Short mmCIF file of C-alpha atoms and ligand atoms in Angstrom, two decimals:
data_model
loop_
_atom_site.label_atom_id
_atom_site.label_comp_id
_atom_site.label_asym_id
_atom_site.label_seq_id
_atom_site.Cartn_x
_atom_site.Cartn_y
_atom_site.Cartn_z
CA MET A 14 0.14 0.04 -0.24
CA LYS A 15 1.38 3.47 -0.99
CA LEU A 16 0.05 7.02 0.39
CA SER A 17 0.53 10.13 -0.88
CA ILE A 18 -0.41 13.70 0.33
CA VAL A 19 1.32 15.77 -2.20
CA LYS A 20 -1.52 16.93 -3.74
CA ALA A 21 -3.27 17.83 -0.49
CA GLN A 22 -0.49 19.98 1.16
CA GLY A 23 -0.74 22.91 -1.16
CA PHE A 24 -4.53 23.88 0.38
CA VAL A 25 -3.07 24.36 3.81
CA PRO A 26 -0.66 26.91 5.04
CA ALA A 27 3.09 26.41 4.79
CA GLY A 28 4.04 24.72 8.21
CA SER A 29 0.37 23.97 9.47
CA LEU A 30 0.82 20.31 8.35
CA ALA A 31 4.27 20.04 10.30
CA GLU A 32 2.28 21.15 13.51
CA VAL A 33 -0.29 18.66 13.22
CA ALA A 34 2.10 16.03 12.43
CA ALA A 35 3.89 16.40 15.31
CA GLN A 36 0.84 15.51 17.49
CA THR A 37 0.71 12.19 15.62
CA ALA A 38 3.70 10.27 17.32
CA PRO A 39 2.41 10.74 20.96
CA CYS A 40 -0.93 10.29 19.68
CA ASN A 41 0.30 6.81 18.32
CA GLU A 42 1.90 6.11 21.20
CA LEU A 43 -1.04 6.62 23.43
CA LEU A 44 -2.66 3.65 21.42
CA GLU A 45 0.44 1.56 22.54
CA SER A 46 0.49 2.72 26.10
CA GLY A 47 -3.29 2.63 26.54
CA LYS A 48 -3.34 5.85 28.65
CA GLY A 49 -5.60 7.57 25.99
CA PRO A 50 -9.28 7.88 26.32
CA GLY A 51 -11.18 4.79 25.44
CA ASN A 52 -8.22 2.58 26.54
CA ASP A 53 -10.74 -0.50 27.50
CA PHE A 54 -11.39 -0.64 23.77
CA LEU A 55 -7.71 -1.39 22.59
CA GLY A 56 -7.80 -5.21 21.81
CA TRP A 57 -7.64 -4.44 18.03
CA VAL A 58 -4.10 -2.45 18.20
CA HIS A 59 -1.98 -5.82 18.34
CA LEU A 60 -5.16 -8.16 17.22
CA PRO A 61 -3.23 -9.13 13.93
CA SER A 62 0.11 -10.37 15.25
CA SER A 63 -1.81 -12.04 17.92
CA ILE A 64 -3.90 -14.43 15.63
CA THR A 65 -2.33 -17.76 15.57
CA ASP A 66 -2.34 -20.61 12.76
CA GLU A 67 -4.18 -22.44 14.99
CA PHE A 68 -6.71 -20.24 15.29
CA ILE A 69 -7.15 -19.28 11.37
CA ALA A 70 -7.43 -23.10 11.35
CA GLU A 71 -10.09 -23.45 13.72
CA VAL A 72 -12.19 -20.59 11.96
CA GLN A 73 -11.53 -22.17 8.69
CA ALA A 74 -12.48 -25.61 9.83
CA THR A 75 -16.21 -24.15 11.02
CA ALA A 76 -16.42 -22.38 7.89
CA ASP A 77 -15.53 -25.49 5.62
CA LEU A 78 -18.48 -27.52 7.91
CA LEU A 79 -20.77 -25.01 6.65
CA ARG A 80 -19.54 -24.58 3.40
CA SER A 81 -19.95 -28.61 2.56
CA LYS A 82 -23.70 -28.43 4.34
CA ALA A 83 -25.35 -25.26 2.63
CA GLU A 84 -25.92 -23.92 -0.82
CA ILE A 85 -26.61 -20.27 1.14
CA ILE A 86 -24.94 -18.74 4.20
CA VAL A 87 -26.47 -16.09 5.53
CA VAL A 88 -24.73 -13.61 7.74
CA ALA A 89 -26.79 -11.60 10.39
CA GLY A 90 -25.54 -8.89 11.69
CA ILE A 91 -25.23 -4.61 11.56
CA GLY A 92 -22.73 -1.93 12.12
CA GLY A 93 -19.51 -3.04 13.06
CA SER A 94 -20.80 -6.69 13.27
CA TYR A 95 -21.71 -6.65 9.50
CA LEU A 96 -20.06 -4.22 7.49
CA GLY A 97 -16.28 -5.64 7.74
CA PRO A 98 -17.15 -9.05 6.52
CA ARG A 99 -19.28 -7.74 3.59
CA ALA A 100 -16.61 -5.11 2.74
CA VAL A 101 -13.80 -7.94 1.97
CA ASN A 102 -16.56 -10.25 0.54
CA GLU A 103 -18.00 -7.91 -1.94
CA ALA A 104 -14.24 -6.62 -2.89
CA LEU A 105 -13.44 -10.27 -3.68
CA ASP A 106 -16.56 -11.82 -4.97
CA HIS A 107 -17.46 -12.29 -8.55
CA ALA A 108 -19.29 -8.98 -9.66
CA PHE A 109 -22.21 -11.09 -10.86
CA GLY A 110 -22.34 -13.84 -8.05
CA LEU A 111 -20.36 -16.72 -10.38
CA ASN A 112 -18.63 -18.04 -7.32
CA GLY A 113 -17.93 -21.28 -8.22
CA ASN A 114 -18.51 -23.88 -5.56
CA ASN A 115 -18.81 -21.36 -3.27
CA PRO A 116 -21.91 -21.08 -1.41
CA ARG A 117 -24.02 -17.77 -1.83
CA VAL A 118 -23.35 -15.51 0.95
CA VAL A 119 -26.30 -13.42 1.68
CA TYR A 120 -26.60 -10.57 4.33
CA ALA A 121 -29.52 -9.89 6.94
CA GLY A 122 -30.00 -8.12 10.29
CA ASN A 123 -28.80 -5.07 8.80
CA ASN A 124 -32.24 -3.22 8.37
CA ILE A 125 -35.86 -3.40 9.22
CA GLY A 126 -37.12 -3.46 5.96
CA GLU A 127 -39.82 -5.83 5.56
CA ASP A 128 -39.79 -6.63 1.79
CA TYR A 129 -36.23 -7.06 2.03
CA LEU A 130 -36.77 -9.98 4.95
CA ALA A 131 -39.89 -11.42 3.17
CA ASP A 132 -37.56 -11.69 0.04
CA LEU A 133 -34.95 -13.26 1.92
CA MET A 134 -37.46 -16.11 3.25
CA GLU A 135 -38.50 -16.45 -0.16
CA LEU A 136 -34.82 -17.14 -1.56
CA LEU A 137 -34.32 -19.77 1.31
CA ASP A 138 -37.70 -21.57 0.94
CA GLY A 139 -36.43 -25.19 0.07
CA LYS A 140 -32.81 -24.60 0.22
CA THR A 141 -30.25 -25.71 2.52
CA PHE A 142 -29.02 -22.77 4.40
CA ALA A 143 -26.73 -22.06 7.26
CA ILE A 144 -26.60 -18.83 9.69
CA ILE A 145 -23.65 -16.94 11.23
CA ASN A 146 -25.29 -15.14 13.58
CA ILE A 147 -23.09 -12.10 14.79
CA SER A 148 -24.09 -9.72 17.59
CA LYS A 149 -21.72 -8.81 20.64
CA SER A 150 -24.83 -8.07 22.62
CA GLY A 151 -27.50 -10.17 20.75
CA THR A 152 -30.26 -7.66 21.63
CA THR A 153 -29.73 -5.41 18.63
CA THR A 154 -33.04 -4.98 17.38
CA GLU A 155 -32.35 -5.54 13.57
CA THR A 156 -30.28 -8.53 13.87
CA ALA A 157 -32.32 -10.30 16.76
CA LEU A 158 -35.28 -9.93 14.58
CA ALA A 159 -33.69 -11.58 11.35
CA PHE A 160 -32.38 -13.95 13.71
CA ARG A 161 -35.50 -15.16 14.80
CA LEU A 162 -36.81 -15.33 11.31
CA LEU A 163 -34.27 -17.44 10.18
CA LYS A 164 -33.99 -19.81 13.14
CA THR A 165 -37.65 -20.50 13.07
CA LYS A 166 -37.10 -21.13 9.13
CA LEU A 167 -34.09 -23.34 9.29
CA GLU A 168 -35.99 -25.50 12.27
CA ALA A 169 -38.97 -25.94 10.15
CA GLN A 170 -37.15 -26.84 7.07
CA VAL A 171 -34.19 -29.24 8.57
CA GLY A 172 -36.00 -30.07 12.23
CA LYS A 173 -34.23 -28.46 15.18
CA ALA A 174 -31.46 -31.10 15.85
CA ALA A 175 -30.16 -30.52 12.17
CA ALA A 176 -30.58 -26.51 12.52
CA LYS A 177 -28.30 -26.73 15.77
CA ASP A 178 -25.18 -27.91 13.24
CA LEU A 179 -26.39 -25.31 10.74
CA ILE A 180 -25.72 -22.13 13.27
CA VAL A 181 -22.79 -20.28 14.72
CA ALA A 182 -23.11 -17.55 16.71
CA VAL A 183 -20.34 -14.71 16.81
CA THR A 184 -21.06 -13.13 20.21
CA ASP A 185 -19.24 -11.96 23.47
CA LYS A 186 -17.54 -14.40 25.91
CA GLU A 187 -20.26 -14.46 28.56
CA LYS A 188 -22.42 -11.54 28.99
CA GLY A 189 -24.63 -11.10 25.95
CA ALA A 190 -28.08 -12.50 25.28
CA ALA A 191 -26.63 -14.39 21.77
CA ARG A 192 -23.93 -16.25 24.23
CA LYS A 193 -26.81 -17.34 26.48
CA LEU A 194 -29.06 -18.75 23.76
CA ALA A 195 -26.15 -20.14 21.62
CA THR A 196 -25.43 -22.13 25.18
CA LYS A 197 -28.68 -23.14 25.96
CA GLU A 198 -29.04 -24.58 21.90
CA GLY A 199 -25.45 -26.14 21.68
CA TYR A 200 -24.47 -23.77 18.83
CA LYS A 201 -20.51 -23.66 17.39
CA THR A 202 -19.48 -20.26 19.00
CA PHE A 203 -17.04 -17.78 18.26
CA VAL A 204 -16.19 -15.11 20.96
CA ILE A 205 -15.75 -11.34 20.02
CA PRO A 206 -13.15 -9.85 22.33
CA ASP A 207 -14.73 -7.28 25.12
CA ASN A 208 -11.81 -4.99 24.32
CA VAL A 209 -12.39 -4.81 20.30
CA GLY A 210 -15.48 -2.56 19.36
CA GLY A 211 -17.73 -3.52 16.63
CA ARG A 212 -15.98 -1.22 13.97
CA PHE A 213 -12.58 -2.43 14.67
CA SER A 214 -13.72 -6.15 14.78
CA VAL A 215 -13.49 -7.52 11.07
CA LEU A 216 -10.39 -9.43 11.97
CA THR A 217 -12.13 -11.13 14.62
CA PRO A 218 -14.42 -13.92 13.98
CA VAL A 219 -16.90 -11.30 13.05
CA GLY A 220 -15.20 -11.23 9.64
CA LEU A 221 -13.18 -13.99 9.43
CA LEU A 222 -15.69 -16.59 9.41
CA ALA A 223 -17.83 -15.27 6.96
CA ILE A 224 -14.91 -14.45 4.55
CA ALA A 225 -13.52 -17.99 4.86
CA CYS A 226 -17.53 -19.01 4.03
CA ALA A 227 -17.02 -17.19 0.90
CA GLY A 228 -13.91 -19.17 0.18
CA HIS A 229 -11.49 -16.09 0.73
CA ASP A 230 -8.02 -16.37 2.06
CA ILE A 231 -8.29 -15.60 5.69
CA LYS A 232 -4.64 -16.31 6.48
CA ALA A 233 -3.37 -14.06 3.70
CA LEU A 234 -6.00 -11.38 4.79
CA VAL A 235 -4.25 -11.20 8.49
CA LYS A 236 -0.75 -11.62 7.05
CA GLY A 237 -1.45 -8.12 5.17
CA ALA A 238 -2.98 -6.69 8.69
CA GLN A 239 0.45 -7.99 10.44
CA ASP A 240 2.34 -6.45 7.95
CA MET A 241 0.49 -3.35 8.38
CA GLU A 242 0.50 -3.17 12.05
CA LYS A 243 4.35 -3.46 11.92
CA ALA A 244 4.29 -0.64 9.15
CA THR A 245 2.56 2.00 11.18
CA GLY A 246 3.83 1.20 15.04
CA VAL A 247 5.24 3.62 17.55
CA ASP A 248 8.56 2.63 16.30
CA VAL A 249 8.18 3.92 12.61
CA PRO A 250 8.67 7.73 12.39
CA TYR A 251 6.64 9.87 10.81
CA GLU A 252 7.88 10.28 7.43
CA GLN A 253 7.60 6.54 6.81
CA ASN A 254 4.46 5.76 8.63
CA PRO A 255 1.46 6.12 6.52
CA ALA A 256 -1.06 6.06 9.21
CA MET A 257 0.58 9.14 10.98
CA GLN A 258 0.92 10.85 7.36
CA TYR A 259 -2.97 10.20 6.91
CA ALA A 260 -4.37 11.15 10.26
CA ALA A 261 -2.12 14.48 9.94
CA MET A 262 -3.32 15.47 6.81
CA ARG A 263 -6.78 14.83 7.19
CA ASN A 264 -6.81 16.75 10.48
CA CYS A 265 -5.01 19.61 8.91
CA LEU A 266 -7.27 20.04 5.99
CA TYR A 267 -10.24 19.83 8.55
CA GLN A 268 -8.56 23.01 10.69
CA TYR A 269 -8.41 24.77 7.55
CA GLY A 270 -12.18 24.22 6.85
CA LYS A 271 -12.43 21.00 4.71
CA LYS A 272 -15.29 19.41 6.92
CA THR A 273 -16.20 16.79 4.62
CA GLU A 274 -14.09 13.81 3.50
CA ILE A 275 -15.00 11.86 0.35
CA LEU A 276 -13.36 8.03 -0.09
CA VAL A 277 -13.46 7.68 -3.66
CA ASN A 278 -13.03 4.20 -5.41
CA TYR A 279 -12.64 3.48 -9.34
CA GLN A 280 -13.44 -0.35 -8.56
CA PRO A 281 -17.23 -0.85 -7.84
CA LYS A 282 -16.14 -4.15 -5.86
CA LEU A 283 -14.78 -1.64 -3.34
CA HIS A 284 -18.34 -0.07 -2.64
CA TYR A 285 -18.87 -1.87 0.76
CA MET A 286 -15.37 -1.07 1.70
CA MET A 287 -16.66 2.89 1.63
CA GLU A 288 -19.45 1.81 3.85
CA TRP A 289 -17.45 -0.09 6.34
CA TRP A 290 -14.89 3.22 6.25
CA LYS A 291 -17.70 5.77 6.99
CA GLN A 292 -18.76 3.69 9.94
CA LEU A 293 -15.15 3.35 11.33
CA PHE A 294 -14.40 6.93 10.98
CA GLY A 295 -17.89 8.66 11.26
CA GLU A 296 -18.40 6.66 14.73
CA SER A 297 -15.06 7.29 15.92
CA GLU A 298 -14.68 10.86 15.52
CA GLY A 299 -18.29 12.10 15.05
CA LYS A 300 -18.78 13.63 18.39
CA ASP A 301 -18.34 16.55 21.11
CA ARG A 302 -19.85 18.53 18.14
CA LYS A 303 -16.69 17.74 15.94
CA GLY A 304 -15.44 15.63 13.07
CA ILE A 305 -14.99 15.11 9.73
CA PHE A 306 -18.14 13.93 7.99
CA PRO A 307 -16.74 10.79 5.90
CA ALA A 308 -18.83 10.55 2.48
CA SER A 309 -17.96 8.45 -0.29
CA VAL A 310 -18.50 7.82 -3.84
CA ASP A 311 -18.09 4.98 -6.50
CA PHE A 312 -16.18 6.45 -9.47
CA THR A 313 -16.64 6.95 -12.64
CA THR A 314 -20.16 5.93 -11.89
CA ASP A 315 -21.11 8.80 -9.45
CA LEU A 316 -19.08 11.62 -11.44
CA HIS A 317 -21.99 11.44 -13.71
CA SER A 318 -24.15 12.43 -10.51
CA MET A 319 -21.85 13.82 -8.15
CA GLY A 320 -19.21 14.92 -10.28
CA GLN A 321 -20.30 18.70 -10.49
CA TRP A 322 -20.94 19.26 -6.71
CA ILE A 323 -17.45 18.10 -6.43
CA GLN A 324 -15.95 20.16 -9.27
CA GLU A 325 -17.93 23.38 -8.29
CA GLY A 326 -19.67 23.23 -5.39
CA GLU A 327 -18.96 24.70 -1.83
CA ARG A 328 -15.34 24.22 -1.27
CA THR A 329 -15.50 22.38 1.98
CA ILE A 330 -14.36 18.82 0.67
CA PHE A 331 -11.19 16.60 0.34
CA GLU A 332 -11.11 13.47 -1.40
CA THR A 333 -9.24 10.33 -0.59
CA VAL A 334 -8.79 8.08 -3.48
CA ILE A 335 -8.27 4.45 -3.29
CA SER A 336 -6.71 3.67 -6.56
CA VAL A 337 -6.10 -0.43 -7.41
CA GLU A 338 -2.74 -0.55 -9.98
CA LYS A 339 -3.83 -3.71 -11.68
CA SER A 340 -7.00 -5.23 -12.46
CA ASN A 341 -7.15 -8.81 -12.05
CA LYS A 342 -8.81 -9.90 -15.28
CA THR A 343 -8.39 -8.28 -18.90
CA VAL A 344 -10.96 -7.24 -21.05
CA LEU A 345 -9.70 -5.21 -24.55
CA PHE A 346 -12.01 -2.17 -26.05
CA PRO A 347 -13.27 -3.73 -29.17
CA PHE A 348 -12.83 -2.19 -32.62
CA ASP A 349 -15.97 -1.60 -34.23
CA GLU A 350 -16.18 -0.83 -38.07
CA GLU A 351 -18.70 1.37 -38.07
CA ASN A 352 -17.31 3.49 -35.13
CA LEU A 353 -20.44 5.41 -34.87
CA ASP A 354 -19.67 6.32 -31.01
CA GLY A 355 -16.24 7.59 -32.20
CA LEU A 356 -14.10 5.46 -29.50
CA ASN A 357 -11.98 3.24 -32.07
CA PHE A 358 -8.80 5.23 -30.84
CA LEU A 359 -9.32 3.36 -27.78
CA ALA A 360 -9.69 -0.09 -29.77
CA GLY A 361 -6.93 -3.12 -28.42
CA LYS A 362 -6.71 -1.10 -25.11
CA ARG A 363 -7.37 -2.54 -21.65
CA VAL A 364 -10.81 -1.01 -20.09
CA ASP A 365 -8.20 -0.50 -17.05
CA GLU A 366 -5.81 2.00 -18.95
CA VAL A 367 -9.16 3.90 -20.07
CA ASN A 368 -10.23 3.91 -15.81
CA LYS A 369 -6.84 4.75 -15.17
CA MET A 370 -7.01 8.05 -17.44
CA ALA A 371 -10.35 8.75 -16.15
CA GLU A 372 -8.92 8.70 -12.85
CA LEU A 373 -5.95 10.82 -13.43
CA GLY A 374 -7.82 13.29 -15.64
CA THR A 375 -10.52 13.41 -12.39
CA GLN A 376 -7.64 14.22 -10.05
CA ILE A 377 -6.07 16.87 -11.79
CA ALA A 378 -9.48 18.48 -12.58
CA HIS A 379 -10.77 18.25 -8.79
CA VAL A 380 -7.51 19.58 -7.79
CA ASP A 381 -7.62 22.67 -10.19
CA GLY A 382 -11.26 22.98 -8.70
CA GLY A 383 -9.90 23.04 -5.17
CA VAL A 384 -10.46 19.88 -4.13
CA PRO A 385 -7.29 18.47 -1.95
CA ASN A 386 -6.37 15.08 -3.04
CA ILE A 387 -4.89 12.21 -0.73
CA HIS A 388 -4.27 9.10 -2.94
CA ILE A 389 -3.87 5.45 -1.47
CA SER A 390 -2.76 2.87 -3.70
CA ILE A 391 -2.62 -0.84 -3.77
CA PRO A 392 -1.21 -3.19 -6.10
CA VAL A 393 -4.23 -5.55 -6.77
CA LEU A 394 -7.43 -6.37 -5.13
CA ASP A 395 -6.45 -9.52 -3.16
CA GLU A 396 -6.99 -10.67 0.43
CA TYR A 397 -3.31 -9.31 1.37
CA ASN A 398 -3.89 -6.02 0.19
CA LEU A 399 -7.43 -5.63 1.36
CA GLY A 400 -5.98 -6.97 5.28
CA GLN A 401 -3.10 -3.88 4.85
CA LEU A 402 -5.80 -1.41 3.99
CA ILE A 403 -8.28 -2.65 6.69
CA TYR A 404 -5.52 -2.17 9.57
CA PHE A 405 -4.06 0.87 8.10
CA PHE A 406 -7.33 2.66 8.20
CA GLU A 407 -8.09 1.31 12.11
CA ARG A 408 -4.44 2.65 12.91
CA ALA A 409 -5.11 5.70 11.40
CA CYS A 410 -8.39 6.21 12.79
CA GLY A 411 -7.09 5.49 16.14
CA ILE A 412 -4.26 8.48 15.79
CA SER A 413 -6.60 10.88 14.17
CA GLY A 414 -9.46 10.55 16.74
CA TYR A 415 -6.74 11.58 19.35
CA VAL A 416 -5.36 14.28 17.31
CA LEU A 417 -9.14 15.68 16.98
CA GLY A 418 -9.16 15.18 20.86
CA VAL A 419 -12.03 12.57 21.23
CA ASN A 420 -12.51 9.38 22.46
CA PRO A 421 -12.42 7.37 19.19
CA PHE A 422 -13.56 4.15 21.09
CA ASN A 423 -17.27 4.95 22.21
CA GLN A 424 -20.49 5.75 20.44
CA PRO A 425 -22.73 7.43 22.77
CA GLY A 426 -24.78 8.92 20.24
CA VAL A 427 -25.95 5.61 18.68
CA GLU A 428 -28.43 5.06 21.80
CA ALA A 429 -30.79 8.24 21.09
CA TYR A 430 -32.95 6.69 18.30
CA LYS A 431 -32.80 3.16 20.00
CA LYS A 432 -34.47 4.96 23.20
CA ASN A 433 -36.95 6.81 21.14
CA MET A 434 -37.88 3.64 19.00
CA PHE A 435 -38.16 1.69 22.14
CA ALA A 436 -40.51 4.02 23.77
CA LEU A 437 -42.71 4.37 20.75
CA LEU A 438 -43.15 0.77 20.64
CA GLU A 439 -43.73 0.79 23.86
CA LYS A 440 -41.20 -1.48 25.21
CA PRO A 441 -41.64 -2.84 29.00
CA GLY A 442 -39.51 -0.44 31.00
CA TYR A 443 -39.67 2.54 28.88
CA GLU A 444 -43.14 3.51 30.12
CA GLU A 445 -41.99 6.86 31.27
CA ALA A 446 -40.26 7.56 27.88
CA THR A 447 -43.44 6.48 25.84
CA LYS A 448 -45.70 9.03 27.68
CA ALA A 449 -43.36 11.86 26.94
CA ILE A 450 -42.61 10.94 23.70
CA LYS A 451 -46.43 10.44 22.91
CA ALA A 452 -47.02 13.89 24.54
CA ARG A 453 -44.51 15.59 22.48
CA LEU A 454 -45.95 13.91 19.24
CA ALA A 455 -49.28 15.58 20.03
CA GLU A 456 -48.17 18.90 20.61
O1 LIG B 510 -19.62 -0.46 16.42
C1 LIG B 510 -20.81 -0.39 17.22
O2 LIG B 510 -20.44 -0.34 18.14
C2 LIG B 510 -21.92 -1.02 16.38
O3 LIG B 510 -22.03 -0.20 15.11
C3 LIG B 510 -22.45 -2.30 16.83
O4 LIG B 510 -21.54 -3.22 15.89
C4 LIG B 510 -23.80 -2.68 16.13
O5 LIG B 510 -24.43 -2.07 16.52
C5 LIG B 510 -24.19 -3.75 16.48
O6 LIG B 510 -24.26 -4.36 17.71
P1 LIG B 510 -24.19 -6.00 18.12
O7 LIG B 510 -22.82 -6.54 17.77
O8 LIG B 510 -24.15 -5.95 19.94
O9 LIG B 510 -25.29 -6.58 17.86
#
């Protein structure tokens, strides 16, 4: 992975980046020493290097068992218990679901859409399917609702005894409701460590099991993360440390009015990687009335929708581009005798060459238009490089949150909607809140 901040530096006053950069080493040190805010959630910092071959083998064996039994594997989870595995799987899966002998992996528990769930039940009708229920608490409404539906359907289709072997719970060690249910029913379980928050959990079984189920190489993913753990550690100085440089540049831009960061990809398979990144940075930094707003676009698709705003709208944005140097497959631009579209000048070129020129042309246009550009490139879209990217962003996020002056590891704000929803649904224990919210609505 390579990072370049050259095309962003010109947008901040001389000397200002050095000032912010100087803060990154102590902030990185805080992640190591565990003396900063949120220090009970630092289990991710040395997670990659703590993963053993035996542990990977255990996850793989469970995945292989599910793969041998099920034609569809439903991964139930939301937020930090969902976006990581989906990000990696979508980046590596065939774009149109032609994944050879691998089971189809689908996702549930990440919304409350009745039609979505009805369609899912229809898809699973008469199919052999397995469930990975991912929930640290076991009480998250979206996931618990989907799991109830899925468990009921599976038991109805194969019987309770067989269903037990087709359900795996990924949950906390002992406290949560999903742990209690798994123990009672005798499900195979994996632990989400107490000291790893959801958005930092992709390299725990939260991500690893579902990624292995889709047929991807979790050993290579972990290896990539391990190498990045070394490359971003406290012993690596700012000049060589990409996580510190990224954290410094984005905070410096923020201080000079760039309040929105747009993560950009030129490979549609990275769409969910952007979604994962938005949660990582949004939930970590958006608090105390501060924080860069993390947005994302898929280019060139969104150049035809958001391109105008980015080129000429309010100058409060910067872009971070994830560029994949080489495509995995080859498609050549075809020659056409009639050339009605005038594109024969591209005939014989690789499609990726056209994409790269679109990328370069866009970078020049956007920088000319006043949009600072941070550039991240990976050689190819594979497990190893995704592992690097994941840990790079996690480490940068921890450093960046400390530079910003917030606790990057809590998320108190996500409770507000839940409290109102439960009050409106008249959940037992919410009687006072129900009265209060109904009175407000009657005003
Ligand atoms: O990052 C977080 O803490 C959240 O996104 C949670 O992961 C999400 O709400 C799911 O929670 P749980 O795993 O308890 O179901």
